[in-house]
Every structure is written in structure tokens, then in C-alpha cells.
Coordinates of C-alpha atoms in Angstrom, one line a residue:
X10 CA 82.5 83.6 -13.4
X11 CA 80.8 81.5 -15.8
X12 CA 77.2 81.9 -17.0
X13 CA 74.6 79.7 -18.4
X14 CA 73.0 81.8 -21.0
X15 CA 71.5 80.0 -23.8
X16 CA 72.0 81.2 -27.0
X17 CA 68.4 81.7 -28.9
X18 CA 68.7 80.9 -32.6
X19 CA 67.8 83.2 -35.2
X20 CA 64.8 82.1 -37.2
X21 CA 65.9 80.9 -40.8
X22 CA 62.7 82.0 -42.3
X23 CA 62.7 85.7 -40.7
X24 CA 62.8 88.6 -42.9
X25 CA 66.2 90.3 -43.4
X26 CA 64.7 93.3 -44.8
X27 CA 61.7 95.6 -43.4
X28 CA 58.4 94.0 -42.6
X29 CA 56.5 96.2 -44.8
X30 CA 59.1 95.2 -47.8
X31 CA 59.1 91.3 -46.8
X32 CA 55.1 91.8 -46.9
X33 CA 55.7 93.2 -50.3
X34 CA 57.7 90.2 -51.5
X35 CA 54.9 88.1 -50.5
X36 CA 52.2 89.7 -52.5
X37 CA 51.0 91.3 -49.3
X38 CA 49.9 87.8 -47.7
X39 CA 52.8 87.9 -44.7
X40 CA 50.6 90.5 -43.0
X41 CA 47.4 91.7 -44.6
X42 CA 46.9 94.1 -42.2
X43 CA 49.8 95.7 -42.8
X44 CA 50.1 99.2 -45.0
X45 CA 51.8 99.0 -48.6
X46 CA 55.3 99.8 -48.9
X47 CA 55.9 102.9 -50.5
X48 CA 59.5 102.4 -51.1
X49 CA 58.7 100.1 -53.9
X50 CA 57.6 103.1 -56.3
X51 CA 61.3 104.3 -55.7
X52 CA 62.9 101.1 -57.3
X53 CA 64.1 100.9 -60.4
X54 CA 62.8 97.2 -62.3
X55 CA 66.4 96.3 -61.9
X56 CA 66.7 97.0 -58.3
X57 CA 63.1 95.2 -57.6
X58 CA 64.3 92.3 -59.5
X59 CA 67.9 92.3 -57.4
X60 CA 65.8 92.6 -54.2
X61 CA 63.9 89.6 -55.3
X62 CA 66.9 87.4 -55.8
X63 CA 68.3 88.6 -52.7
X64 CA 65.4 87.5 -50.5
X65 CA 63.9 84.3 -52.5
X66 CA 64.6 82.0 -50.5
X67 CA 63.2 83.6 -47.1
X68 CA 60.1 84.7 -49.3
X69 CA 59.8 80.8 -50.8
X70 CA 60.2 79.3 -47.7
X71 CA 57.9 81.1 -46.1
X72 CA 55.4 80.6 -48.7
X73 CA 55.5 77.1 -49.0
X74 CA 54.6 76.5 -45.7
X75 CA 51.9 78.6 -46.0
X76 CA 50.2 78.4 -49.6
X77 CA 51.8 74.8 -50.6
X78 CA 52.3 74.1 -54.4
X79 CA 51.8 77.4 -55.2
X80 CA 54.4 80.3 -56.1
X81 CA 54.4 84.5 -55.5
X82 CA 53.7 86.7 -58.2
X83 CA 57.4 87.9 -58.0
X84 CA 58.7 84.6 -58.7
X85 CA 56.5 84.0 -61.8
X86 CA 57.7 87.6 -63.2
X87 CA 61.3 86.7 -62.6
X88 CA 61.5 82.9 -62.9
X89 CA 58.3 81.4 -64.2
X90 CA 58.5 79.7 -67.5
X91 CA 56.3 82.0 -69.9
X92 CA 57.1 80.2 -73.1
X93 CA 53.9 78.4 -74.6
X94 CA 53.9 74.3 -73.7
X95 CA 54.0 72.6 -77.2
X96 CA 52.7 69.5 -76.1
X97 CA 49.2 71.3 -75.3
X98 CA 49.2 73.6 -78.1
X99 CA 46.7 72.4 -80.9
X100 CA 45.1 69.4 -78.7
X101 CA 41.8 69.5 -77.9
X102 CA 39.9 68.5 -74.7
X103 CA 37.8 65.8 -76.1
X104 CA 41.0 63.6 -76.6
X105 CA 41.5 63.6 -72.7
X106 CA 37.7 62.7 -72.2
X107 CA 38.2 59.3 -74.1
X108 CA 37.2 56.3 -72.5

């Protein structure tokens, strides 16, 4: 006998990890009331990096929806440009303020 079941689509921004881990990847801003994710202390730096890249798309999708124009700290740690900008080096601010 046929049924009329509706298929419930999964959310594309739902965390694929534990809520505590996803909250840690989001700098604690996904659920500010949640406790700290204690397992992070047992991860090696390479494992933290792998964890970021495994879930970066979900984290960035959530982050950009709630904090447009900014990035979470782990993005800056693993992907952000940390080289000094040569165009600004040595320039004085007064040049920008000339009429």
C-alpha cells in the first residue's frame, strides 16, 4: 500500500559534529550558553587543522549568515593572509586625508 510520506530535507548548515565541537569552531558564538568543548585539549595541532578544513564550509555558511563581513578566528589562523601589505607599508595617514 502506498503512503504519502513527506521527505524532510536535511539542513545544509547543520553541524556534522557534536554541538560542542561546532560551537568551538564558531568561536563559541553558535551557542553562547553551551559549555566548552573539552576534547579540543586532546587534539594535536594537525588534527585541529584537519577538523577545521573538514567542517569549514558549514562553519562559514553559518558564520556569514550571522556575522556578515567577518571571519571566525580559525579561518584567520589557517587560511588568512598574514603577510604584511606592501602598499600600506611606509605610507603616512596624512596622505589619505589630503583634500
